[in-house]
Short mmCIF file of C-alpha atoms in Angstrom, two decimals:
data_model
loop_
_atom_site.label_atom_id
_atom_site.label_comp_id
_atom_site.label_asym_id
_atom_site.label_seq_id
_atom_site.Cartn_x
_atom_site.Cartn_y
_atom_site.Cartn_z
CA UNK A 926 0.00 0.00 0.00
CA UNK A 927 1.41 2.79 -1.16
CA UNK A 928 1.16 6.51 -0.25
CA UNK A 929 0.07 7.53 -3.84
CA UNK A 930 -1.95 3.98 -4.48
CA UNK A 931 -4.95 5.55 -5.03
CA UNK A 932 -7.11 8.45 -3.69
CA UNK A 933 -10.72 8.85 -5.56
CA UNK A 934 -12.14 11.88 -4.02
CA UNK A 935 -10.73 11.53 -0.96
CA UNK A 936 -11.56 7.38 -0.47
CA UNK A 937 -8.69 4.83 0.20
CA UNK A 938 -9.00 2.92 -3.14
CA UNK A 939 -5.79 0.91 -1.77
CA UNK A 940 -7.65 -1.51 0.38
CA UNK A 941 -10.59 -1.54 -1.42
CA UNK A 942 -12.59 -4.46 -1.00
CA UNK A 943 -15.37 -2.13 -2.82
CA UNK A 944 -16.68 -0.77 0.32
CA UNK A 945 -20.60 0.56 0.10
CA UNK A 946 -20.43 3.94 0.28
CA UNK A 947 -23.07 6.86 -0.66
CA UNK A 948 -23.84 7.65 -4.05
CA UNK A 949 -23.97 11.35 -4.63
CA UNK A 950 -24.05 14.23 -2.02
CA UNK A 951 -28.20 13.96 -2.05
CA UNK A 952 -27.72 10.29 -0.97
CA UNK A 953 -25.76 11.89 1.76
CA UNK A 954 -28.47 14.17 2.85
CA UNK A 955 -31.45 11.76 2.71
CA UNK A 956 -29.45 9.04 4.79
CA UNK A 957 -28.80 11.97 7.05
CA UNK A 958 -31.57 13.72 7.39
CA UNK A 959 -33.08 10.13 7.97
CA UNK A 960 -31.17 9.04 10.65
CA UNK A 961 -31.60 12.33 12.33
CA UNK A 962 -35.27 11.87 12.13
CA UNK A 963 -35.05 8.41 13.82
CA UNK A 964 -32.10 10.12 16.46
CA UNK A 965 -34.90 10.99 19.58
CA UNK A 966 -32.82 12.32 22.42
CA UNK A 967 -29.68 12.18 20.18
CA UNK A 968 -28.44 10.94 17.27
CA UNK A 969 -25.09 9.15 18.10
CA UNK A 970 -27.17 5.77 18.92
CA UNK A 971 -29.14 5.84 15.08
CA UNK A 972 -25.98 7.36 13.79
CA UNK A 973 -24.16 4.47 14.63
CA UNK A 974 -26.45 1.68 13.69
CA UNK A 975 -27.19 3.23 10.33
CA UNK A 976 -23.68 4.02 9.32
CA UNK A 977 -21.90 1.18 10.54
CA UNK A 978 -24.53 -1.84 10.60
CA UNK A 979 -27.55 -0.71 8.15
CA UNK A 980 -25.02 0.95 5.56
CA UNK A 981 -21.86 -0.37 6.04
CA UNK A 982 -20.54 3.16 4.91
CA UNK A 983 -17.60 3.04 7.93
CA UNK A 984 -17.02 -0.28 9.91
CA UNK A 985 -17.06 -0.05 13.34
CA UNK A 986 -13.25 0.90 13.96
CA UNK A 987 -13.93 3.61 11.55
CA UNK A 988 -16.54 4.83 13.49
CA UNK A 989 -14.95 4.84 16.92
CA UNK A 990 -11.79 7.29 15.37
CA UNK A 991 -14.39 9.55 13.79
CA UNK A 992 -16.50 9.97 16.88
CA UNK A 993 -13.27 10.59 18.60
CA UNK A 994 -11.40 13.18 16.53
CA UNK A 995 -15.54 14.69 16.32
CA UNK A 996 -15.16 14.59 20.33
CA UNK A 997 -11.86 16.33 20.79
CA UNK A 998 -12.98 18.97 18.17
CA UNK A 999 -15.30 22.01 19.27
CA UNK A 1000 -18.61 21.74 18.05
CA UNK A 1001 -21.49 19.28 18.22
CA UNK A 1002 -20.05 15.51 17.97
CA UNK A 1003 -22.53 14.17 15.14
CA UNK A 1004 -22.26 17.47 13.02
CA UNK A 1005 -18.69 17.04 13.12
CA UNK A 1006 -19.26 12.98 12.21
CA UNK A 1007 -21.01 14.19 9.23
CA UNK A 1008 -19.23 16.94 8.01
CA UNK A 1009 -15.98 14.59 8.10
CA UNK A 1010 -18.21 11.63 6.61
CA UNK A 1011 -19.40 14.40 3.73
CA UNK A 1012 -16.00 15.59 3.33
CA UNK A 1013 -14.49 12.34 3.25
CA UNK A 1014 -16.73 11.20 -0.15
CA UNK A 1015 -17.83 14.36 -1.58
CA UNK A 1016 -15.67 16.90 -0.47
CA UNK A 1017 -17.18 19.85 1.04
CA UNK A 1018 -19.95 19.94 -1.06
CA UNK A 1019 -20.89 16.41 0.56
CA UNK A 1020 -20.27 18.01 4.14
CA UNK A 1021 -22.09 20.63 3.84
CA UNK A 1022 -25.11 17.99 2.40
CA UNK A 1023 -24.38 16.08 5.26
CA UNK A 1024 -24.61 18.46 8.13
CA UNK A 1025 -28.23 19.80 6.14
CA UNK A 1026 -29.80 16.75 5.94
CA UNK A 1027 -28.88 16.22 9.47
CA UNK A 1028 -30.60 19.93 10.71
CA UNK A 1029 -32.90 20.97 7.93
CA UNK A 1030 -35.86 18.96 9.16
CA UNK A 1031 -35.47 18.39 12.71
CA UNK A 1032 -34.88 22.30 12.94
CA UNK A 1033 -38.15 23.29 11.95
CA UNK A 1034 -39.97 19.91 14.07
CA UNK A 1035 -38.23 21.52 16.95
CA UNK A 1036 -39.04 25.02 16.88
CA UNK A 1037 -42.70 23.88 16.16
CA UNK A 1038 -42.48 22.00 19.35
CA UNK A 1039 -41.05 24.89 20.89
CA UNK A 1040 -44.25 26.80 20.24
CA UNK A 1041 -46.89 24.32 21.05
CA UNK A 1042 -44.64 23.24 24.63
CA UNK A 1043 -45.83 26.72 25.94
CA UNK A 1044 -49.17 25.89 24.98
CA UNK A 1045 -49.19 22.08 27.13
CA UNK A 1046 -46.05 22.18 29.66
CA UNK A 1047 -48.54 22.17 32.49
CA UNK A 1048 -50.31 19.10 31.64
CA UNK A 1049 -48.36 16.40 33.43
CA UNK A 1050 -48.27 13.55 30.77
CA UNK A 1051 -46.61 16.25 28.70
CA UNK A 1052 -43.54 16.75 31.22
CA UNK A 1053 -43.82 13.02 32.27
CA UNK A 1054 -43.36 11.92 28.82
CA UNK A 1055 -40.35 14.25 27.96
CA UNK A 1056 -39.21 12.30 31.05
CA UNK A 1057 -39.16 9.19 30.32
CA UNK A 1058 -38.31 10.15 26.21
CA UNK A 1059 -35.15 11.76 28.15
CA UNK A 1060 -34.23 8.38 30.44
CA UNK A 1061 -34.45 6.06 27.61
CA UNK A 1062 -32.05 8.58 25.49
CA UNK A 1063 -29.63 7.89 28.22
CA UNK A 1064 -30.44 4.46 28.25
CA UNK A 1065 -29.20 4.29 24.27
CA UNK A 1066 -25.73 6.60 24.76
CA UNK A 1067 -24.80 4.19 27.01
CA UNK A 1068 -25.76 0.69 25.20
CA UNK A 1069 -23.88 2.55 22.31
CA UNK A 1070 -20.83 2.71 24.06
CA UNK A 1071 -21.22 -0.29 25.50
CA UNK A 1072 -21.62 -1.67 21.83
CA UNK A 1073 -18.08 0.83 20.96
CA UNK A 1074 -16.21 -1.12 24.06
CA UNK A 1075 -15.81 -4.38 21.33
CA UNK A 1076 -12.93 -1.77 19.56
CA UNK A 1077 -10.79 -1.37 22.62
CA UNK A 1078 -9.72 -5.14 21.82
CA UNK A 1079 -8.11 -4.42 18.50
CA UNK A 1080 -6.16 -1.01 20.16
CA UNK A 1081 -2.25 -0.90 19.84
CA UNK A 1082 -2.29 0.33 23.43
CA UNK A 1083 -3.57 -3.09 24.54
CA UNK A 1084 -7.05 -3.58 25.69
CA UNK A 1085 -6.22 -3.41 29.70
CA UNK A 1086 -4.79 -0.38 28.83
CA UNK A 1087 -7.06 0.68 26.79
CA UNK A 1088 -9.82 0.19 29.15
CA UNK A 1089 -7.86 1.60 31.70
CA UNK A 1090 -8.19 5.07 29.82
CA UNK A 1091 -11.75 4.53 29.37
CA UNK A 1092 -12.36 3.94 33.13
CA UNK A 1093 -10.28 7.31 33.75
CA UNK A 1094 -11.84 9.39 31.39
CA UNK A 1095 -15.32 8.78 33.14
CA UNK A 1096 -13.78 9.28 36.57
CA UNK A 1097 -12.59 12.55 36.10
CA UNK A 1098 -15.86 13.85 34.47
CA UNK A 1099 -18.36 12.28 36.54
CA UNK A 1100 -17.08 11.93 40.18
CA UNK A 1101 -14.12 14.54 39.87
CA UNK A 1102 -15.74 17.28 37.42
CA UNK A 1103 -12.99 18.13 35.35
CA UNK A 1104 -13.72 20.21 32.68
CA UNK A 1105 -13.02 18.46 29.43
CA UNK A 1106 -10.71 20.55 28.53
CA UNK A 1107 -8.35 18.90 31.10
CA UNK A 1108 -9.52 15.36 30.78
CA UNK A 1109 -8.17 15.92 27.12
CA UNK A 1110 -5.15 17.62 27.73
CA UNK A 1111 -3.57 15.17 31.03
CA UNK A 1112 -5.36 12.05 29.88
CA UNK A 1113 -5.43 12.55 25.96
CA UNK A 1114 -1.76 13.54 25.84
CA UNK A 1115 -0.67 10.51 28.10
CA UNK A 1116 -2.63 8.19 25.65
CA UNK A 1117 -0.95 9.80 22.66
CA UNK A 1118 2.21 9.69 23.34
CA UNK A 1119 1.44 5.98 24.89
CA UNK A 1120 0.16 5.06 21.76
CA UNK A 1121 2.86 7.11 20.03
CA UNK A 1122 5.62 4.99 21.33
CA UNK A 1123 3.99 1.64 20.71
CA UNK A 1124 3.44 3.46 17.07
CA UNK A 1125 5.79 1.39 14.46
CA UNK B 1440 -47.64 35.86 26.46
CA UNK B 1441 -45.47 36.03 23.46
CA UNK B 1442 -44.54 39.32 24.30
CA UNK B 1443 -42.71 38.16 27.66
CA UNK B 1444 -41.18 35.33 25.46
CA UNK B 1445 -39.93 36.86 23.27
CA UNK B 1446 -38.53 40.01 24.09
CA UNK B 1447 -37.64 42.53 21.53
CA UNK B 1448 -33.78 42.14 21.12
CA UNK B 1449 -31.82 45.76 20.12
CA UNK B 1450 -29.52 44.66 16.91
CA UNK B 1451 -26.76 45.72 19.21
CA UNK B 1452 -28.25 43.05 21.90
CA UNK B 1453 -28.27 40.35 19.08
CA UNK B 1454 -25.36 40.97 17.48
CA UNK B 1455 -23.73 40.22 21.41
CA UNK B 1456 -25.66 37.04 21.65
CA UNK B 1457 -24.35 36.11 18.19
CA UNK B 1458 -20.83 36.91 19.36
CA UNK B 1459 -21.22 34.88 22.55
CA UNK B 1460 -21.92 31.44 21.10
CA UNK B 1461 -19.70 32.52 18.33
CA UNK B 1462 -16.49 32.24 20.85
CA UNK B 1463 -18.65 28.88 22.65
CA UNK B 1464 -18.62 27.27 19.19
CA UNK B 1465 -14.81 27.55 19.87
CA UNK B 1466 -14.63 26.49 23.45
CA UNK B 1467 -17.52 23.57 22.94
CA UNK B 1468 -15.31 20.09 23.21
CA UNK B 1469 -16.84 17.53 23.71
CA UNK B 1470 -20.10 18.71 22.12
CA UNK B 1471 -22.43 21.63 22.13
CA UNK B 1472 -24.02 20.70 25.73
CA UNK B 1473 -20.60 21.15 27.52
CA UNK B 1474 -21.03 25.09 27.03
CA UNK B 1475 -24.87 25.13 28.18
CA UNK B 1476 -23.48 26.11 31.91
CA UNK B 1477 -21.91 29.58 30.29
CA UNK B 1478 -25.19 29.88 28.49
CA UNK B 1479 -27.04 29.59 31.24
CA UNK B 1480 -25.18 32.33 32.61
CA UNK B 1481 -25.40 34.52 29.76
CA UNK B 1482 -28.98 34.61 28.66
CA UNK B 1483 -30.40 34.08 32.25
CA UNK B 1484 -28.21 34.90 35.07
CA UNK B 1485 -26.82 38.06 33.22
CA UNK B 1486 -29.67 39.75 31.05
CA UNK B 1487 -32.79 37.92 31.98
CA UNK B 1488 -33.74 37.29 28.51
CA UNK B 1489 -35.14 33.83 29.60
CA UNK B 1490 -36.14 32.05 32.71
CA UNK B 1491 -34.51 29.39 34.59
CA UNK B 1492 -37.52 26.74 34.06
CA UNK B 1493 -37.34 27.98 30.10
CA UNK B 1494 -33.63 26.98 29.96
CA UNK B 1495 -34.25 23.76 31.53
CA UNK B 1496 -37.31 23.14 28.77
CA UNK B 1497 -35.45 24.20 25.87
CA UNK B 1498 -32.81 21.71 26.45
CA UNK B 1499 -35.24 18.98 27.63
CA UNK B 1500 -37.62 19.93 24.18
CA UNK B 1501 -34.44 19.55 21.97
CA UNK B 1502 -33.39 15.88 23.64
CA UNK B 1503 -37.44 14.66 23.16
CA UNK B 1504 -37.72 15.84 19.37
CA UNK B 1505 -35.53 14.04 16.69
CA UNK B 1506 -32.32 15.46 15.27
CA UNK B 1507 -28.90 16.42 16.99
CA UNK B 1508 -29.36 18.00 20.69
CA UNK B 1509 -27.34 20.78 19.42
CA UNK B 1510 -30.56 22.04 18.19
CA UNK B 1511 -31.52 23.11 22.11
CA UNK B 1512 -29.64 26.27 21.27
CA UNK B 1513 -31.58 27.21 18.23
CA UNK B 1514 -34.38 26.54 20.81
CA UNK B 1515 -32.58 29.04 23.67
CA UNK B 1516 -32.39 31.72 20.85
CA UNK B 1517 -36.01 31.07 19.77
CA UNK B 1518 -37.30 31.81 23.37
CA UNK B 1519 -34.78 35.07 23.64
CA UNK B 1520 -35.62 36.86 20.25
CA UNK B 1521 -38.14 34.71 18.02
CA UNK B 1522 -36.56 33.35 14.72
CA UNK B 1523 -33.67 35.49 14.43
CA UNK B 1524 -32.89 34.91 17.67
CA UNK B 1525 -32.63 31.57 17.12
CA UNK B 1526 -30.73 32.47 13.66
CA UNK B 1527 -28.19 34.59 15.69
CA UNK B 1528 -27.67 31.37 18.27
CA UNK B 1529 -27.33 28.48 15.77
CA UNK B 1530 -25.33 30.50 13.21
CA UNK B 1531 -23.36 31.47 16.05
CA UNK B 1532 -22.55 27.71 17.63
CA UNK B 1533 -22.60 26.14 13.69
CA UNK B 1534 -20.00 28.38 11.79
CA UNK B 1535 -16.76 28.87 14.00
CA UNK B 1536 -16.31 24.84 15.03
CA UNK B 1537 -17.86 23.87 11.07
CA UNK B 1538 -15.26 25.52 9.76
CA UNK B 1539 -12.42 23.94 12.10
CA UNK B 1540 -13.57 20.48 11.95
CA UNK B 1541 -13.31 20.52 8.06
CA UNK B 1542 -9.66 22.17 8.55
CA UNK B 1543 -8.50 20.19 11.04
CA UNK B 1544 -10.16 16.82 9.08
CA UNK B 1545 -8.49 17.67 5.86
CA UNK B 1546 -4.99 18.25 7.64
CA UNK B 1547 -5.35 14.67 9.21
CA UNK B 1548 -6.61 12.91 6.55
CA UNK B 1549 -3.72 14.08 4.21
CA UNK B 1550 -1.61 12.69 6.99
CA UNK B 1551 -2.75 9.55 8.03
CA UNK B 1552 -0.28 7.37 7.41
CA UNK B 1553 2.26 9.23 9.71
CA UNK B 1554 2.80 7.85 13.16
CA UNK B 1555 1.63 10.63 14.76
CA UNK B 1556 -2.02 10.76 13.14
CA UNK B 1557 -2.41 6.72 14.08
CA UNK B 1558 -1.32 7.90 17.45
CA UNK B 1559 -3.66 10.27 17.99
CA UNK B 1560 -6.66 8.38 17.20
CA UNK B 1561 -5.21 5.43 18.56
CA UNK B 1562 -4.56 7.20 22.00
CA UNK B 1563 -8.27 8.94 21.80
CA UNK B 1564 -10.37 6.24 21.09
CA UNK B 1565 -10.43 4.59 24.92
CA UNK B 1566 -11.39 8.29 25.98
CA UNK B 1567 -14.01 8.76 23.33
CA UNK B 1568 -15.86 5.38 25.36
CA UNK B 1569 -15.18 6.84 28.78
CA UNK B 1570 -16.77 10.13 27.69
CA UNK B 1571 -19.86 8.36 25.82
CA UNK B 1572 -20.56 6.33 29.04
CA UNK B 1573 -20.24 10.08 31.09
CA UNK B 1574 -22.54 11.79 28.97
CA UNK B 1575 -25.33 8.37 29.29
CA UNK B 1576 -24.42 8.37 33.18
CA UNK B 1577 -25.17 12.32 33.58
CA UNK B 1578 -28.17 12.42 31.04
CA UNK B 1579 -29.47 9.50 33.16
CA UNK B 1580 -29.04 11.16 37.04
CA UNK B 1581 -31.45 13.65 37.28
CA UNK B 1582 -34.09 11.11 35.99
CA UNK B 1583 -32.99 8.14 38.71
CA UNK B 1584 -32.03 10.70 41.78
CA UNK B 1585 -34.79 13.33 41.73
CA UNK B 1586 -38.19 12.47 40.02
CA UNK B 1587 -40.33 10.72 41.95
CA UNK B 1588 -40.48 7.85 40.03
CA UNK B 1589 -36.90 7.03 40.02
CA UNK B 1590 -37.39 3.43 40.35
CA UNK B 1591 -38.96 3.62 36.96
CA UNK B 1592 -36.87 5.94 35.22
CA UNK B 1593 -33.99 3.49 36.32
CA UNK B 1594 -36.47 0.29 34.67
CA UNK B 1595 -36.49 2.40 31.60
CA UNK B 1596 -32.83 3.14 31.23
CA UNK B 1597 -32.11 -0.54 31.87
CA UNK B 1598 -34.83 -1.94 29.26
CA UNK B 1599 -33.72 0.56 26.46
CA UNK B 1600 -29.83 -0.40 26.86
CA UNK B 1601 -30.74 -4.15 26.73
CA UNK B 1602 -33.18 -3.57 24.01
CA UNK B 1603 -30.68 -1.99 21.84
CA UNK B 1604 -27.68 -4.99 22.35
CA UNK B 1605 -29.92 -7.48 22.44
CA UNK B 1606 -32.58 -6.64 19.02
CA UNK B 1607 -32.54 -4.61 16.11
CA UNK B 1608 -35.25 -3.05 16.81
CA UNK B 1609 -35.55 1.17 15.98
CA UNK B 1610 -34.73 3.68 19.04
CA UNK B 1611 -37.55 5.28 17.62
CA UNK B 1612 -39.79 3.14 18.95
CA UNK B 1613 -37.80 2.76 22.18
CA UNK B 1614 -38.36 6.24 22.63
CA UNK B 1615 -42.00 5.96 21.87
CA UNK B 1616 -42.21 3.34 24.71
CA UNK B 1617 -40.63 6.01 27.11
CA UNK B 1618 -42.60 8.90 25.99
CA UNK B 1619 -46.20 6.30 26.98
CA UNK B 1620 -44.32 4.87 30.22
CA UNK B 1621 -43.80 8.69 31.38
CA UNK B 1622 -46.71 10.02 30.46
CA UNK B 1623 -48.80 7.16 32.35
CA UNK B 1624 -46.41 8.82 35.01
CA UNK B 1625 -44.57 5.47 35.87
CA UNK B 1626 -40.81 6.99 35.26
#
């Protein structure tokens, strides 16, 4: 695999075991702006199952060091998945598709819902049910990282390792309340350069 | 009633909220709801644009409604100024970090063969789990430690994380089931 073996708008042609992939930059804003409409409480969970499972546009690996660089990156995690996704096929024309089909739609359901919550917030079903809509988002963050854990196992840091990180990174935001910021900079730099060493 | 909820904005007064999330945008790792704290303070604490309780909805409206929870702060600005207060707060969060990302992305990906680009996401992924499994864990705690029905809300979280390992079955409807189970008021 060479450096120059091939680069078709911005795919890795060298491995290719012709990969699925979207088809124009409208494919990329229907299959967005469909998994958005799905993504109730957030759309990491959908995200993940469409891209990776339904569409087999990124395997999971892929997926995991997408969401991550999207993580360390300011700005909304699954905007930044898509506008790297876009970029990745269609350049920015395909990010910018992306990131529309993933807003366009639920903008407008949301502001509608903005208006008419003023109308029924004091009806308790109405609050109860944004409850529980809320716990089972929670509910699906968390079975998506569980589902994420499988990736640790192929890391060059080793999965005990690996894990280890994991295990720190929610320590210090839950119990100890770092601000991210840090968590990135003391734990994300250790990792690195970890990683770095054990880096042929 | 619209009149107190949406108060009429000065240009000068818009053009500051605009600038505010402009410089979040830039300060928002980790995702959009890691600067709600300093919006908080902005649009409530500091100029009483909105209330407390209409904070708290616009996030919670955003997280029930489909599409990316970044869209709670085109909610926020909605509730300040009307539409272009909600132009003013999205365009503000969207354009700073869009533009980065696809910077930063392109810079990578032209160099992601070197040992320091497989480093970096190498060394990132195991945080990139921790922090998912945070942002479940503190979505989840206000539902388990302070409604009344914690018991429920706990049921709930535990059904919709086996549900989704175990079948293939949509979150949609998942989140259907919790919008019934609280509105029967069980979680």
């Amino acid at each position: 695999m060479t450096a120059q073996a091939g680069e078709v708008e911005g795919r890795d042609v060298a491995g290719a075991i012709a990969r699925p992939g979207p088809t124009s930059a409208g494919d990329l804003f229907f299959a967005f702006n469909r998994l958005a409409l799905q993504g109730f409480g957030g759309v990491l969970a959908v995200a993940q199952r469409e891209l990776v499972e339904r569409k087999g546009w990124l395997t999971r690996d892929e997926f995991v060091e997408m969401l991550a660089l999207s993580q360390v990156l300011p700005g909304p995690n699954v905007v930044n998945l898509g506008l790297m996704l876009g970029d990745r096929f269609f350049g920015l024309k395909g990010a910018l598709a992306a990131v529309a089909g993933m807003l366009a739609v639920p903008l407008v359901i949301v502001l509608v819902l903005t208006a008419a919550y003023a109308e029924f917030s004091r009806l308790a079903a109405v609050s109860g049910a944004l409850r529980g809509m809320g716990a089972v988002a929670a509910g699906l963050i968390i079975a998506t990282a569980i589902r994420l854990m499988a990736t640790l196992g192929g890391s060059r840091l080793g999965r005990p390792l690996a894990a280890a990180f994991s295990v720190l990174t929610f320590v210090t935001i839950v119990w100890l309340r770092w601000p991210l910021i840090w968590v990135v900079a003391g734990l994300g730099t250790t990792a690195v350069a970890i990683a770095y060493a054990r880096t042929p | 009633m619209s009149a107190m909820l949406h108060p009429a904005l000065s240009s000068a007064e818009l053009l500051g909220l605009f600038a505010h999330f402009l410089v979040l945008s830039l300060l928002a790792i980790g995702g959009a709801i890691t600067t709600a704290p300093d919006m908080h303070r902005y649009v409530v604490a500091e100029h009483h644009w909105i209330s407390d309780a209409q904070f708290s909805a616009s996030i919670a409206i955003a997280q029930a409604a489909p599409g990316p929870n970044v869209l709670f702060v085109a909610v926020i600005g909605w509730n300040v100024a009307g539409p272009i207060g909600a132009l003013a707060t999205m365009a503000g969060t969207m354009l700073p970090s869009t533009a980065l990302t696809l910077i930063a992305t392109r810079w990578g990906q032209r160099r992601r063969d070197t040992r320091f680009v497989r480093a970096f996401k190498t060394g990132l992924t195991p945080l990139t789990i921790g922090l998912l499994v945070a942002t479940g864990w503190l979505l989840a705690r206000p539902y388990v430690d302070f409604s009344a029905q914690g018991a429920g809300a706990m049921a709930v979280i535990l059904v919709s994380i086996a549900l989704m390992l175990r079948t293939r079955l949509s979150p949609m409807w998942m989140v259907a089931f919790g919008a019934v189970v609280g509105a029967l008021g069980w979680a």
